[in-house]
PDB file of C-alpha atoms in Angstrom:
ATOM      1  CA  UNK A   1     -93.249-130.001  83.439  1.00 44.00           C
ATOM      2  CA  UNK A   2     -92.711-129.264  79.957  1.00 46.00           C
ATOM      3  CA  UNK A   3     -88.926-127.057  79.324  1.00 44.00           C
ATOM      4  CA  UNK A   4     -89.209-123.559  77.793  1.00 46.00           C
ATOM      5  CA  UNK A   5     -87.870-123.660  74.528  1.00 45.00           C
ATOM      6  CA  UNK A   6     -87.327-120.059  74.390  1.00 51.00           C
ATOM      7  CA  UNK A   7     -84.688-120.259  77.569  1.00 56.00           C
ATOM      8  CA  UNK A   8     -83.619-124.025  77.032  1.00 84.00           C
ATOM      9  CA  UNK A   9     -83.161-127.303  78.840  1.00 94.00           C
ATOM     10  CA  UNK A  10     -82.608-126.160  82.671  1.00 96.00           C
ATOM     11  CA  UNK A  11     -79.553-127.762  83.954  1.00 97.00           C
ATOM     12  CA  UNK A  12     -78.967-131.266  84.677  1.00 97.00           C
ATOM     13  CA  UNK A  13     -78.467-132.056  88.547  1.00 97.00           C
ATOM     14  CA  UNK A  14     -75.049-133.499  87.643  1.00 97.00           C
ATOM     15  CA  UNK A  15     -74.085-130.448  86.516  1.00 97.00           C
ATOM     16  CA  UNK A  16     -75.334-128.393  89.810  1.00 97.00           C
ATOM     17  CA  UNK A  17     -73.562-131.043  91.787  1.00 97.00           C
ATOM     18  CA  UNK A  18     -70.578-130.283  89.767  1.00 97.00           C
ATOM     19  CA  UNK A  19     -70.905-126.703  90.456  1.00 97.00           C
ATOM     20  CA  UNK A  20     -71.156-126.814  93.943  1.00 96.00           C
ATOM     21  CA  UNK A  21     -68.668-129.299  94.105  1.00 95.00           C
ATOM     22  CA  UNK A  22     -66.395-126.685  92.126  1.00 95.00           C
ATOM     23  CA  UNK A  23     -67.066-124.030  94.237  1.00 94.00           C
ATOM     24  CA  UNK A  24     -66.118-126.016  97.855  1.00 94.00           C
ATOM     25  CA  UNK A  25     -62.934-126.624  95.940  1.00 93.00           C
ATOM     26  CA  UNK A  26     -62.532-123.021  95.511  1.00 93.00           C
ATOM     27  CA  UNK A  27     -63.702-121.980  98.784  1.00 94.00           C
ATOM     28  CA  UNK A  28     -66.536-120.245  97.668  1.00 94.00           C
ATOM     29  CA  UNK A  29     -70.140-120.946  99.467  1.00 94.00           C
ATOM     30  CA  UNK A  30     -73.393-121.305  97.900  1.00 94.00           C
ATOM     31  CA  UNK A  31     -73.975-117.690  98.232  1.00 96.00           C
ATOM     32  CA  UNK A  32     -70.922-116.680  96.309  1.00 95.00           C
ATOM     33  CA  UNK A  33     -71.702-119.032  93.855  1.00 97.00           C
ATOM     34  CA  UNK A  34     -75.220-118.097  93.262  1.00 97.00           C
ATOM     35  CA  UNK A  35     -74.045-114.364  92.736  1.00 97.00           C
ATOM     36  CA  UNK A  36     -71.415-115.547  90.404  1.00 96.00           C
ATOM     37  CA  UNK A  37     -74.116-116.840  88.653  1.00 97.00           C
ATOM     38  CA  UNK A  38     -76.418-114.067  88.806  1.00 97.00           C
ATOM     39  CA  UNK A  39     -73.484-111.856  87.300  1.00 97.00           C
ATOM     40  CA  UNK A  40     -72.723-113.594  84.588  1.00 96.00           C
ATOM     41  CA  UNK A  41     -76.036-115.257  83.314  1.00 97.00           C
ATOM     42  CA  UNK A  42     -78.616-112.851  85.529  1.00 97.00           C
ATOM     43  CA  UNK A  43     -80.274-115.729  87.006  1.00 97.00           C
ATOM     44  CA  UNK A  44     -81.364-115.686  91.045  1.00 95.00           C
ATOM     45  CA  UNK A  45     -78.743-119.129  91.574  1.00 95.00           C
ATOM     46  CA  UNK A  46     -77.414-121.919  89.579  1.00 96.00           C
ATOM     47  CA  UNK A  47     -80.954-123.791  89.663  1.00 96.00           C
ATOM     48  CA  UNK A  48     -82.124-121.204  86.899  1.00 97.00           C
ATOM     49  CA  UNK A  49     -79.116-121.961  84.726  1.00 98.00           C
ATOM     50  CA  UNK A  50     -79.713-123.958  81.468  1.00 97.00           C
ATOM     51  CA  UNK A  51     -77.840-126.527  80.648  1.00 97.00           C
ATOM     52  CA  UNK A  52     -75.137-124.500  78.510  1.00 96.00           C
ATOM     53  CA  UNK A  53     -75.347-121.827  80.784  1.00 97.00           C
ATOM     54  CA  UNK A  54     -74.290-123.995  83.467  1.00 97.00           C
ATOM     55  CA  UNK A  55     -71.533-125.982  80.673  1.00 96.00           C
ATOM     56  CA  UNK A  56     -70.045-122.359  80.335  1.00 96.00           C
ATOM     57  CA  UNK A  57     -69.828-122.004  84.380  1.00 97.00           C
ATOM     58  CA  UNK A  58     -68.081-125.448  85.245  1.00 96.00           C
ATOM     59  CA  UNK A  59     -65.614-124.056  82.325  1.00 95.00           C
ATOM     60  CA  UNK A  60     -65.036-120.488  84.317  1.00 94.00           C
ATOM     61  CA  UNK A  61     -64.714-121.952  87.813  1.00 93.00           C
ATOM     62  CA  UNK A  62     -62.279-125.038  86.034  1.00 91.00           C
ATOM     63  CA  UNK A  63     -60.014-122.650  85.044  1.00 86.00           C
ATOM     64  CA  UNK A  64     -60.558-122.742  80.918  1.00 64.00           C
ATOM     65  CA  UNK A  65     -63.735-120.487  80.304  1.00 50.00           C
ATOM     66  CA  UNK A  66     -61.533-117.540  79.111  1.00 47.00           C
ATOM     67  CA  UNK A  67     -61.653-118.320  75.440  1.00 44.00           C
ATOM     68  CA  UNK A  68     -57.999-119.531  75.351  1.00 42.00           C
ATOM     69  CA  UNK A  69     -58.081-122.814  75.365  1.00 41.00           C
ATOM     70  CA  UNK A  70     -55.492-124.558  74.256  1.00 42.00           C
ATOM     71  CA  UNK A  71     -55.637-128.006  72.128  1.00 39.00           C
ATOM     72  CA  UNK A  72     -55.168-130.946  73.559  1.00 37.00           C
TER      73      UNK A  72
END
């Protein structure tokens, strides 16, 4: 099906993988997760994210989405 342009590309399944993946790590289940999500970008779980929505998520849960990154 054609992507809405007005919300964006939906996520890539890499990046949902990655999420979940991230969220095991932090022991957090899928419900956690999807209310995480739902917080922060008002979707119903991560399979609504686009794909920058779900870019700024992996950053939160890594550790580095709190605008101080520092340079490599």
């Amino acid at each position: 099906p054609p992507q809405n342009n007005r919300t964006g590309a939906k996520a890539s399944g890499k990046q949902l993988q990655f999420l979940t993946d991230l969220a095991i790590r932090r022991n957090m289940d899928i419900n956690t997760l999807n209310a995480e999500a739902r917080r922060l970008f008002g979707v119903t779980d991560t399979g609504q994210l686009t794909r920058q929505q779900a870019s700024q998520f992996i950053d939160m849960l890594n550790g580095s989405g709190d605008g101080a990154r520092e340079a490599a």
